[in-house]
Every structure is written in structure tokens, then in C-alpha cells.
């Protein structure tokens, strides 16, 4: 829809004003017009009428176009200003245009006026559009500069964090060395000297002395287990993760062979149902399976033959089970492995606490261990971008459910 142009006409001759209005109307221009002939009225309508265009006779009895133009310039509003005169002369008209007047039209050739009006309005619109674009670009440039400064800051912070992480890894490696050598060496000596005392001096000790040596030996053994478990946990956090598409059967058979004495002692049965291969870090997953089987054997129910069942499934992304696990992304399939036993179990309120480092639900004197086994298992699952859930039922057993996404691993994508 064509916009109605508001024109302010400075003209003291009614006939000339009427002729000009008819010429503009004849051209099809859509406009509204106010005619003034005094400075006071011109200034008043400049504020109240807010014209889009000013047409002015060059000379009036008490006012003139040059004075009117200067008033418009002082407002700072880029209103097109066209002088219409039959006496100004071409040289004066050129000088006025050099001073900033938009255009000049002769009263002897008003047929050209509509074209000049349209051109003037268009030029002002283009100037305004360019101004808005420049302001927008200026604003965007400022935003980009701020964003760039923020990005530089973030990169610097990331570099600092990378250095801090590198230093932390170095410290962790140093801790591993201290744990594996400097801490374990005195422990080995303590255990060695206790064994010597138990062998050579036992007959010379009182019953209380023998009991105290037993306690020292037991504490040293537990300390060594704790150091070993801490080392295992730290290695899981720092070692490179090389994923392999692996058959679990050989891993399981190797673990059963290693734990053969305990399995025979407890007359335990370990059943593997449909073990599907998985994309895993083999060394870590061997530790996971070992810890979960060891946990099931340790917490078997007194007088009950331990039954341990290991099952795997592939759960499709469309399966309702995936939607129920709100912690998982919903856009991929999942490899699921479940470990179930018929041991002592635990109450449902402890389903999360069993994975907390050093958390022990039962007294130390009843069950040995450091409280690190399941924390290590959870860390391994997280390394595989999965989750683990525990479902315990007191005196009936426990099930550990593990879900790992069936996707390419970072090492495979690189």
C-alpha cells in the first residue's frame, strides 16, 4: 500500500499553491498538504505536522527559503527540501543544492515536480535505511567484539584448565608411584616382620600379645587392599581408553578360573545367558565383571548355595525401558548386562549408597573389604558413557543393571 506523503508548502501566492497541488494530484501521488507563508506558522507545523517533504517558494515578503532551510537543518531531521521558484536562476539553484538543499523546480515547468518529489522521498528513505543498517552493523560489531573477547577469555581459561589438568595428572601419577612403591614397601616390611614374630616368637608371647599381632596383621592386610583399590580406581580415571568389540565368554572363563577356590568353597553356580559381544575397554570391563562376581560371592546368604546369573540384551531406542531411564539419551540403542545373585541383598533405600566410595553397609568384622569395589564398577560404567543401577532386596539378593550406548566410541571416531 502506497504511503501518504505529508507535504509542508511554504508559499504566499494562493494561485501558485493551487497550481502546484493540482499538478501533484494529477501525477497520482498520494499526499496531504499544509500551506504556510509566515516563519511562525512554518516553525509550528514543522513540529506538529511532522512533514515528510518541504516545498518552498524562494522568496516571500517576510520570509524566504534559505531561512526555512536553515531552520530545518537545525532540527537535525533529514527532511527533503525542494525550492520552487521562477526567478531564482540556475546558478543560485546550484549553489543552494551545494549547501544541502535537496532539489530545485521551476514554476514554469511544474510537470517535472512529481518526479523530483518521488526521487527526494526515495533518497531520504535510502539514507535512513543505510543509517539503520550501519547502526545495526555497529551494534553487531560491538556484540561480536564482546563475544570475541569472551571467547578469548574462555580459551585462555581452557588453556589454564588444561595446564592444571596436566599438572593434576602428573600429581596423580606421582601419587600412583608413591602408592605402589613408597606406601606398599613399608607395609610389606610390617607384614614380613609380623609373620616372623608369629613364627619365631609366638610361644614367648602372651595370649593378648598374639591377639594384638593378629590385629596388626589384619589391619596391615586391609591397608594393602585399600591401597590396591585406590590404585585401581585412579588407573581407571587416567589410562587411555582403547575400545574393542569383544566376546565376554573368554573374560568370564578367565575370571572363574582365577576365583576357582572361592567358587568351589561356596559351591557357587555362575550362569551366563546369551552373552552378546560389546564395544568395551577390555581391561576395565574385566575388572568390572571380577568385582561384581566377587561382591556376589562375598555377600552370599549363609547356608544358601550362591547362584549368580549374568545376562545381556540389546534394548532398542524405541523400547519403553529406555524412556523410563530418564538419565540416558533417547536417540540410540543400548547394550544391557545384568548381574543377579541370591545373596543377603540390602534394603531399597541403599540402592544408590552402595556405589559411594568407602561406603559399607555391613560391619567390617563380618565382611572383609574396603568399600571401593562398587565405586570402581560405577566409574568403569561411566567411562563407557553408561549408567548402572542396583536393585537390592533384603535376604533375597541383588541385581546390578548396566546400560551402555551402542554407538561409535570417541577413539573410533577420531
Short mmCIF file of C-alpha atoms in Angstrom, two decimals, residues 233 236 241 243 279-281 284-285 287-289 292 328 334-335 337 339 355 373-389 400-405:
data_model
loop_
_atom_site.label_atom_id
_atom_site.label_comp_id
_atom_site.label_asym_id
_atom_site.label_seq_id
_atom_site.Cartn_x
_atom_site.Cartn_y
_atom_site.Cartn_z
CA UNK A 233 40.30 -46.50 40.87
CA UNK A 236 40.53 -46.23 35.62
CA UNK A 241 40.62 -45.99 26.72
CA UNK A 243 37.66 -49.80 22.85
CA UNK A 279 32.35 -52.43 22.41
CA UNK A 280 34.35 -52.06 25.64
CA UNK A 281 37.70 -51.29 27.21
CA UNK A 284 38.34 -52.19 32.61
CA UNK A 285 35.42 -54.49 31.88
CA UNK A 287 37.75 -55.52 36.45
CA UNK A 288 34.01 -54.75 36.44
CA UNK A 289 32.96 -58.39 36.00
CA UNK A 292 30.60 -57.86 40.68
CA UNK A 328 20.02 -41.81 29.25
CA UNK A 334 21.67 -49.82 24.40
CA UNK A 335 23.71 -52.86 25.32
CA UNK A 337 24.15 -56.52 31.04
CA UNK A 339 24.26 -59.40 37.27
CA UNK A 355 28.24 -47.08 44.84
CA UNK A 373 34.66 -52.36 44.68
CA UNK A 374 31.33 -50.97 43.53
CA UNK A 375 32.73 -47.42 43.27
CA UNK A 376 35.25 -48.82 40.77
CA UNK A 377 32.43 -50.58 38.90
CA UNK A 378 30.42 -47.36 38.64
CA UNK A 379 33.48 -45.44 37.39
CA UNK A 380 34.07 -48.04 34.67
CA UNK A 381 30.44 -47.82 33.53
CA UNK A 382 30.68 -44.01 33.39
CA UNK A 383 33.87 -44.32 31.33
CA UNK A 384 31.73 -46.23 28.81
CA UNK A 385 29.13 -43.38 28.83
CA UNK A 386 26.61 -45.66 30.52
CA UNK A 387 24.76 -45.92 33.82
CA UNK A 388 24.45 -48.64 36.46
CA UNK A 389 21.53 -49.30 38.78
CA UNK A 400 23.01 -54.80 39.04
CA UNK A 401 21.75 -53.41 35.71
CA UNK A 402 24.24 -51.78 33.33
CA UNK A 403 23.29 -49.83 30.21
CA UNK A 404 25.91 -48.77 27.64
CA UNK A 405 25.02 -46.91 24.41
#
